[in-house]
């Protein structure tokens, strides 16, 4: 049996008529850059997150970058995040002229360890960015309490956590602002690049809206130096059409995750991810831990099962950040899990038969010497 890691075509086929209608509306009204279809999506997505405002931008990376700029981050500032994220989290900080400061993660949730946070704070710390990795929120109450004590803003990297919940509240609405990516493979994916920032802070939303459009609030009157980070009209329309399905897609992801967790519970060779008591996980990624990760990945590949690794090299060990001088051993938990985590196929169109085939193949291979 062949099981791809992801199948965007299956999802497109299921909603093709609807999405094509939406795209045609944009084409016939020529609302290509920003405009009514982006505004409609912003309203819908803000409501989905339980936030007052959403500002559509060109990518998740831009969402992080502009939100940091709007929070006043600049040269000489420090922004605390985790080393086990997609590089964009750190890039956004660096692009503001600030310095990423890493805090190691909790071994069970793979998210920021709040017990290590306070000692990373200095007089230069401006913002903390917890990353809701794989679709599960970080331990936000603990992080927010420390941030409030020090008067530091909290920006959620919710790029993998559309619709995830923390104690019943949606990701993105927990901190000062939350950033989302609509990269095609995310739980809510555009048909191209897109992202957005959600917030309850009207001033912050206004500032990001201005920054995404060359720092202008009125055409050709530029109050600050901004950028072109507008969302395409076509992406707004596609995202509106797809948002209606997000809750049900997330529910199917969760049922696949429960299936994996049940079938792999007694397999000592792999450790399944755990849903934390505070969380409603949306399983953007379903990553199991194995001390024989490479062998398992190759064995599954021979059985037609495509797995991936998120992420093989923690950010502090990337060449791009080598000048920081943080070598191996700096963040032991993040380093250890980056050697052991293997992401199994996870997407709503996966079937129960495929999940049980994958688990059978894991069990069969785990018995080999
Ligand atoms: C995808 C992702 C981003 C970046 O989003 P893009 O839309 O690809 O720019 C940032 N952070 C995390 C954790 C991500 O998974």
Short mmCIF file of C-alpha atoms and ligand atoms in Angstrom, two decimals:
data_model
loop_
_atom_site.label_atom_id
_atom_site.label_comp_id
_atom_site.label_asym_id
_atom_site.label_seq_id
_atom_site.Cartn_x
_atom_site.Cartn_y
_atom_site.Cartn_z
CA UNK A 1 0.00 0.00 0.00
CA UNK A 2 1.26 3.50 -0.86
CA UNK A 3 0.72 6.22 1.75
CA UNK A 4 1.88 9.75 0.93
CA UNK A 5 2.93 12.11 3.72
CA UNK A 6 0.32 14.59 2.56
CA UNK A 7 -2.31 14.64 -0.20
CA UNK A 8 -3.36 18.14 -1.20
CA UNK A 9 -4.93 16.86 -4.41
CA UNK A 10 -7.50 14.76 -2.54
CA UNK A 11 -8.63 17.79 -0.57
CA UNK A 12 -8.77 19.98 -3.68
CA UNK A 13 -10.83 17.39 -5.57
CA UNK A 14 -13.38 17.29 -2.73
CA UNK A 15 -14.00 21.05 -2.81
CA UNK A 16 -12.94 21.92 -6.37
CA UNK A 17 -16.28 23.35 -7.58
CA UNK A 18 -16.66 25.63 -4.60
CA UNK A 19 -13.08 26.89 -4.67
CA UNK A 20 -13.16 27.47 -8.42
CA UNK A 21 -16.37 29.51 -8.04
CA UNK A 22 -14.65 31.65 -5.39
CA UNK A 23 -11.61 32.20 -7.57
CA UNK A 24 -13.81 33.16 -10.53
CA UNK A 25 -15.51 35.84 -8.44
CA UNK A 26 -12.12 37.40 -7.69
CA UNK A 27 -11.15 37.22 -11.36
CA UNK A 28 -14.34 38.86 -12.56
CA UNK A 29 -14.13 41.64 -9.97
CA UNK A 30 -10.35 42.04 -10.44
CA UNK A 31 -9.88 42.40 -6.67
CA UNK A 32 -6.40 40.93 -6.90
CA UNK A 33 -4.44 42.61 -4.11
CA UNK A 34 -6.10 43.02 -0.73
CA UNK A 35 -9.69 44.17 -1.24
CA UNK A 36 -13.10 42.77 -0.32
CA UNK A 37 -12.25 39.05 -0.44
CA UNK A 38 -9.32 39.54 1.91
CA UNK A 39 -11.47 41.68 4.24
CA UNK A 40 -14.19 39.05 4.28
CA UNK A 41 -11.70 36.36 5.20
CA UNK A 42 -10.16 38.58 7.89
CA UNK A 43 -13.56 38.99 9.54
CA UNK A 44 -14.30 35.28 9.38
CA UNK A 45 -10.89 34.22 10.64
CA UNK A 46 -10.92 36.71 13.53
CA UNK A 47 -14.25 35.25 14.60
CA UNK A 48 -12.94 31.70 14.21
CA UNK A 49 -10.04 32.53 16.56
CA UNK A 50 -12.17 34.46 19.03
CA UNK A 51 -10.11 37.59 18.34
CA UNK A 52 -11.35 41.04 17.41
CA UNK A 53 -9.05 41.71 14.48
CA UNK A 54 -7.28 39.76 11.79
CA UNK A 55 -4.82 41.31 9.34
CA UNK A 56 -4.06 39.27 6.22
CA UNK A 57 -0.48 39.30 4.94
CA UNK A 58 1.63 37.45 2.40
CA UNK A 59 2.95 34.60 4.58
CA UNK A 60 3.39 33.37 8.14
CA UNK A 61 6.91 34.73 8.12
CA UNK A 62 5.62 38.20 7.25
CA UNK A 63 2.96 37.88 9.95
CA UNK A 64 5.68 37.26 12.56
CA UNK A 65 7.96 39.96 11.20
CA UNK A 66 5.31 42.70 10.99
CA UNK A 67 3.81 41.78 14.38
CA UNK A 68 7.25 42.10 15.98
CA UNK A 69 7.83 45.47 14.27
CA UNK A 70 4.39 46.64 15.43
CA UNK A 71 5.26 45.55 18.98
CA UNK A 72 8.22 47.89 18.75
CA UNK A 73 11.01 45.34 18.35
CA UNK A 74 14.19 46.72 16.81
CA UNK A 75 17.96 46.80 16.99
CA UNK A 76 19.39 45.86 20.38
CA UNK A 77 16.24 44.09 21.56
CA UNK A 78 15.99 40.43 22.50
CA UNK A 79 13.09 38.15 21.65
CA UNK A 80 12.76 34.82 23.40
CA UNK A 81 11.63 31.73 21.49
CA UNK A 82 12.46 28.03 21.15
CA UNK A 83 15.17 26.38 19.04
CA UNK A 84 12.90 23.58 17.73
CA UNK A 85 10.77 25.55 15.32
CA UNK A 86 10.73 26.23 11.62
CA UNK A 87 13.49 28.75 10.98
CA UNK A 88 10.97 31.50 10.13
CA UNK A 89 10.33 32.13 13.84
CA UNK A 90 13.96 33.14 14.36
CA UNK A 91 14.30 34.84 10.98
CA UNK A 92 11.45 37.22 11.78
CA UNK A 93 13.30 38.29 14.94
CA UNK A 94 16.61 38.72 13.12
CA UNK A 95 14.93 40.71 10.31
CA UNK A 96 13.82 43.26 12.93
CA UNK A 97 17.45 43.73 13.94
CA UNK A 98 16.80 41.96 17.24
CA UNK A 99 18.48 38.89 18.73
CA UNK A 100 16.67 35.57 19.12
CA UNK A 101 17.23 34.13 22.61
CA UNK A 102 16.40 30.45 22.86
CA UNK A 103 14.78 28.60 25.73
CA UNK A 104 14.71 24.80 25.76
CA UNK A 105 11.47 22.85 25.48
CA UNK A 106 9.43 20.55 27.64
CA UNK A 107 10.12 16.94 26.72
CA UNK A 108 6.45 15.88 26.64
CA UNK A 109 4.78 18.78 24.85
CA UNK A 110 7.77 19.79 22.65
CA UNK A 111 6.84 23.42 23.43
CA UNK A 112 8.61 26.14 25.46
CA UNK A 113 9.47 25.03 29.00
CA UNK A 114 8.08 27.81 31.23
CA UNK A 115 10.38 26.72 34.07
CA UNK A 116 13.36 27.89 32.00
CA UNK A 117 11.81 31.13 30.81
CA UNK A 118 12.44 33.57 33.68
CA UNK A 119 16.22 33.11 33.65
CA UNK A 120 16.35 33.95 29.90
CA UNK A 121 14.79 37.38 30.47
CA UNK A 122 17.10 40.40 30.50
CA UNK A 123 16.54 44.15 30.44
CA UNK A 124 16.58 43.90 26.63
CA UNK A 125 13.77 41.33 26.32
CA UNK A 126 10.88 42.82 24.34
CA UNK A 127 8.73 39.86 23.29
CA UNK A 128 8.32 36.14 24.00
CA UNK A 129 7.27 33.93 21.09
CA UNK A 130 5.95 30.53 22.21
CA UNK A 131 5.54 28.19 19.23
CA UNK A 132 2.45 25.97 19.19
CA UNK A 133 4.45 23.21 17.58
CA UNK A 134 2.74 20.42 15.61
CA UNK A 135 -0.71 21.84 16.46
CA UNK A 136 -0.57 21.90 20.25
CA UNK A 137 -0.44 25.16 22.20
CA UNK A 138 2.39 25.92 24.59
CA UNK A 139 1.57 26.18 28.32
CA UNK A 140 0.25 29.71 27.91
CA UNK A 141 -0.88 30.57 31.47
CA UNK A 142 2.60 29.92 32.82
CA UNK A 143 4.24 31.87 30.01
CA UNK A 144 1.79 34.80 30.21
CA UNK A 145 2.24 35.07 33.99
CA UNK A 146 6.02 35.44 33.65
CA UNK A 147 5.64 37.87 30.73
CA UNK A 148 3.20 40.06 32.69
CA UNK A 149 5.52 40.13 35.71
CA UNK A 150 8.22 41.61 33.48
CA UNK A 151 6.01 43.78 31.24
CA UNK A 152 6.94 41.77 28.14
CA UNK A 153 4.60 41.12 25.18
CA UNK A 154 3.68 37.61 24.07
CA UNK A 155 3.34 36.79 20.38
CA UNK A 156 2.03 33.32 19.58
CA UNK A 157 3.55 31.48 16.64
CA UNK A 158 0.34 29.64 15.77
CA UNK A 159 1.49 28.84 12.22
CA UNK A 160 0.90 25.12 12.89
CA UNK A 161 -2.10 25.46 15.19
CA UNK A 162 -5.20 26.76 13.37
CA UNK A 163 -8.14 25.96 15.64
CA UNK A 164 -6.05 24.47 18.45
CA UNK A 165 -7.28 25.30 21.94
CA UNK A 166 -5.74 26.08 25.30
CA UNK A 167 -8.22 25.59 28.18
CA UNK A 168 -11.07 26.09 25.71
CA UNK A 169 -9.69 29.23 24.07
CA UNK A 170 -8.39 29.28 20.54
CA UNK A 171 -4.74 29.65 19.64
CA UNK A 172 -3.83 33.14 18.47
CA UNK A 173 -6.24 34.77 20.94
CA UNK A 174 -4.19 33.98 24.05
CA UNK A 175 -1.27 36.42 23.85
CA UNK A 176 -0.99 40.01 22.63
CA UNK A 177 -1.22 38.72 19.06
CA UNK A 178 -1.03 35.44 17.18
CA UNK A 179 0.53 34.65 13.82
CA UNK A 180 -0.76 32.14 11.29
CA UNK A 181 0.65 30.73 8.07
CA UNK A 182 -1.61 29.55 5.26
CA UNK A 183 1.18 27.78 3.41
CA UNK A 184 -0.59 25.09 1.34
CA UNK A 185 0.36 22.20 3.64
CA UNK A 186 -0.88 23.83 6.88
CA UNK A 187 -4.19 22.77 8.47
CA UNK A 188 -5.76 25.75 6.69
CA UNK A 189 -3.80 26.20 3.48
CA UNK A 190 -4.07 28.77 0.70
CA UNK A 191 -3.44 27.97 -2.97
CA UNK A 192 -0.20 29.91 -2.83
CA UNK A 193 1.38 31.91 -0.02
CA UNK A 194 -0.58 33.73 2.70
CA UNK A 195 -0.55 34.47 6.42
CA UNK A 196 -2.27 36.61 9.02
CA UNK A 197 -1.99 38.21 12.45
CA UNK A 198 -4.91 38.10 14.89
CA UNK A 199 -5.18 40.37 17.92
CA UNK A 200 -7.62 42.06 20.29
CA UNK A 201 -5.46 45.19 20.30
CA UNK A 202 -6.91 47.70 17.84
CA UNK A 203 -3.77 49.86 17.80
CA UNK A 204 -1.58 46.86 17.05
CA UNK A 205 -3.91 45.72 14.25
CA UNK A 206 -3.84 49.23 12.76
CA UNK A 207 -0.09 49.36 12.91
CA UNK A 208 0.30 45.97 11.16
CA UNK A 209 -2.26 47.02 8.52
CA UNK A 210 -0.15 50.09 7.83
CA UNK A 211 3.17 48.20 7.77
CA UNK A 212 1.86 45.62 5.29
CA UNK A 213 0.97 48.44 2.89
CA UNK A 214 4.12 50.60 2.68
CA UNK A 215 3.40 52.39 5.92
CA UNK A 216 0.43 54.22 4.44
CA UNK A 217 -2.99 54.70 5.98
CA UNK A 218 -4.11 56.86 3.03
CA UNK A 219 -2.88 56.21 -0.49
CA UNK A 220 0.54 57.80 -1.16
CA UNK A 221 0.75 59.29 2.36
CA UNK A 222 3.36 57.22 4.18
CA UNK A 223 3.59 57.60 7.95
CA UNK A 224 6.29 55.00 8.51
CA UNK A 225 8.58 52.87 6.38
CA UNK A 226 6.70 49.64 5.70
CA UNK A 227 6.73 46.94 3.10
CA UNK A 228 4.46 45.25 0.59
CA UNK A 229 3.08 42.33 2.58
CA UNK A 230 -0.53 42.37 1.35
CA UNK A 231 -2.56 39.19 0.96
CA UNK A 232 -3.73 38.30 -2.56
CA UNK A 233 -7.45 38.54 -3.23
CA UNK A 234 -7.46 35.02 -4.65
CA UNK A 235 -5.95 33.64 -1.45
CA UNK A 236 -8.56 35.47 0.65
CA UNK A 237 -11.35 33.91 -1.41
CA UNK A 238 -9.81 30.42 -1.30
CA UNK A 239 -9.28 30.68 2.46
CA UNK A 240 -12.89 31.81 3.04
CA UNK A 241 -14.14 28.83 1.06
CA UNK A 242 -11.89 26.43 3.00
CA UNK A 243 -12.38 27.90 6.50
CA UNK A 244 -15.88 26.38 6.68
CA UNK A 245 -14.29 22.93 6.66
CA UNK A 246 -11.45 23.57 9.09
CA UNK A 247 -13.21 22.35 12.24
CA UNK A 248 -14.29 19.12 10.58
CA UNK A 249 -10.84 18.58 9.03
CA UNK A 250 -9.25 19.09 12.45
CA UNK A 251 -11.71 16.63 13.97
CA UNK A 252 -10.68 13.97 11.43
CA UNK A 253 -6.99 14.67 12.13
CA UNK A 254 -7.74 14.11 15.83
CA UNK A 255 -9.49 10.82 15.17
CA UNK A 256 -6.51 9.63 13.09
CA UNK A 257 -4.24 10.66 15.96
CA UNK A 258 -6.33 8.67 18.48
CA UNK A 259 -6.13 5.70 16.14
CA UNK A 260 -2.32 5.95 15.93
CA UNK A 261 -2.09 6.44 19.71
CA UNK A 262 -4.20 3.36 20.39
CA UNK A 263 -2.49 1.08 17.88
CA UNK A 264 1.02 2.16 18.90
CA UNK A 265 0.43 2.39 22.66
CA UNK A 266 2.16 -0.91 23.43
CA UNK A 267 4.93 -0.68 20.88
CA UNK A 268 8.09 0.01 22.90
CA UNK A 269 10.08 1.06 19.82
CA UNK A 270 8.08 4.28 19.41
CA UNK A 271 6.61 6.86 21.78
CA UNK A 272 3.44 8.53 20.57
CA UNK A 273 2.82 12.25 21.20
CA UNK A 274 0.68 13.18 24.14
CA UNK A 275 -2.17 15.66 24.28
CA UNK A 276 -1.52 17.87 27.30
CA UNK A 277 -4.39 18.23 29.82
CA UNK A 278 -4.79 21.91 28.91
CA UNK A 279 -4.81 21.38 25.16
CA UNK A 280 -6.97 20.53 22.22
CA UNK A 281 -4.32 19.38 19.78
CA UNK A 282 -5.03 19.76 16.04
CA UNK A 283 -2.20 17.46 14.90
CA UNK A 284 -0.71 19.48 12.08
CA UNK A 285 2.12 16.99 12.50
CA UNK A 286 1.95 13.58 14.19
CA UNK A 287 5.52 12.93 15.31
CA UNK A 288 6.54 9.76 17.14
CA UNK A 289 9.81 9.36 19.00
CA UNK A 290 12.18 6.55 18.12
CA UNK A 291 15.82 6.05 19.04
CA UNK A 292 16.16 4.30 15.64
CA UNK A 293 14.57 7.10 13.65
CA UNK A 294 16.57 6.78 10.41
CA UNK A 295 16.20 2.99 10.24
CA UNK A 296 12.46 3.23 10.87
CA UNK A 297 12.04 5.97 8.26
CA UNK A 298 13.82 3.86 5.63
CA UNK A 299 11.92 0.69 6.53
CA UNK A 300 8.59 2.53 6.24
CA UNK A 301 9.70 4.03 2.95
CA UNK A 302 10.33 0.49 1.61
CA UNK A 303 6.74 -0.29 2.63
CA UNK A 304 5.49 2.66 0.56
CA UNK A 305 4.95 4.96 3.55
CA UNK A 306 6.33 8.48 3.23
CA UNK A 307 7.50 10.05 6.51
CA UNK A 308 9.33 13.32 7.17
CA UNK A 309 11.41 14.91 9.91
CA UNK A 310 10.36 18.17 11.63
CA UNK A 311 13.06 19.39 12.12
CA UNK A 312 16.36 17.60 11.64
CA UNK A 313 18.55 20.52 12.81
CA UNK A 314 17.52 22.86 15.67
CA UNK A 315 17.81 26.55 14.79
CA UNK A 316 20.83 27.24 17.03
CA UNK A 317 22.79 24.55 15.15
CA UNK A 318 21.88 25.87 11.68
CA UNK A 319 24.70 27.36 9.63
CA UNK A 320 22.72 30.61 9.37
CA UNK A 321 23.00 31.07 13.15
CA UNK A 322 26.48 29.56 13.63
CA UNK A 323 27.98 32.95 14.50
CA UNK A 324 26.03 32.90 17.78
CA UNK A 325 28.44 30.24 18.98
CA UNK A 326 25.82 28.02 20.65
CA UNK A 327 27.14 24.53 19.97
CA UNK A 328 25.73 21.08 20.53
CA UNK A 329 24.60 20.67 24.14
CA UNK A 330 23.22 24.21 24.46
CA UNK A 331 19.58 23.05 24.41
CA UNK A 332 19.70 19.34 25.23
CA UNK A 333 15.99 18.51 25.05
CA UNK A 334 15.45 20.21 21.68
CA UNK A 335 18.59 18.52 20.35
CA UNK A 336 17.60 15.08 21.57
CA UNK A 337 14.08 15.19 20.12
CA UNK A 338 15.36 16.54 16.81
CA UNK A 339 17.37 13.31 16.53
CA UNK A 340 14.41 11.11 17.44
CA UNK A 341 11.18 12.55 16.07
CA UNK A 342 9.62 11.05 12.95
CA UNK A 343 6.50 12.62 11.43
CA UNK A 344 4.03 10.00 10.19
CA UNK A 345 1.48 10.71 7.43
CA UNK A 346 -1.25 13.00 8.81
CA UNK A 347 -3.94 14.72 6.76
CA UNK A 348 -7.74 14.59 6.88
CA UNK A 349 -8.08 12.48 3.73
CA UNK A 350 -5.95 9.69 5.22
CA UNK A 351 -8.04 6.53 5.77
CA UNK A 352 -8.34 4.32 8.85
CA UNK A 353 -7.00 1.45 6.72
CA UNK A 354 -3.90 3.47 5.91
CA UNK A 355 -3.35 4.35 9.58
CA UNK A 356 -3.62 0.73 10.63
CA UNK A 357 -1.32 -0.35 7.78
CA UNK A 358 1.28 2.20 8.96
CA UNK A 359 1.01 0.92 12.55
CA UNK A 360 1.33 -2.71 11.38
CA UNK A 361 4.46 -1.82 9.43
CA UNK A 362 5.94 0.01 12.43
CA UNK A 363 5.29 -3.04 14.64
CA UNK A 364 6.75 -5.43 12.04
CA UNK A 365 9.91 -3.36 11.66
CA UNK A 366 10.27 -2.71 15.35
CA UNK A 367 10.64 -6.46 15.91
CA UNK A 368 13.69 -6.67 13.68
CA UNK A 369 17.01 -6.75 15.56
C1 LIG B 1 5.02 27.51 8.45
C2 LIG B 1 5.61 28.14 9.63
C3 LIG B 1 6.06 29.48 9.64
C4 LIG B 1 6.18 30.31 8.40
O1 LIG B 1 5.07 30.41 7.61
P1 LIG B 1 5.23 30.73 6.04
O2 LIG B 1 3.81 30.97 5.62
O3 LIG B 1 5.83 29.52 5.40
O4 LIG B 1 6.07 31.93 5.89
C5 LIG B 1 6.47 30.03 10.84
N1 LIG B 1 6.50 29.31 11.97
C6 LIG B 1 6.11 28.02 12.00
C7 LIG B 1 6.15 27.27 13.29
C8 LIG B 1 5.68 27.39 10.83
O5 LIG B 1 5.32 26.09 10.86
#
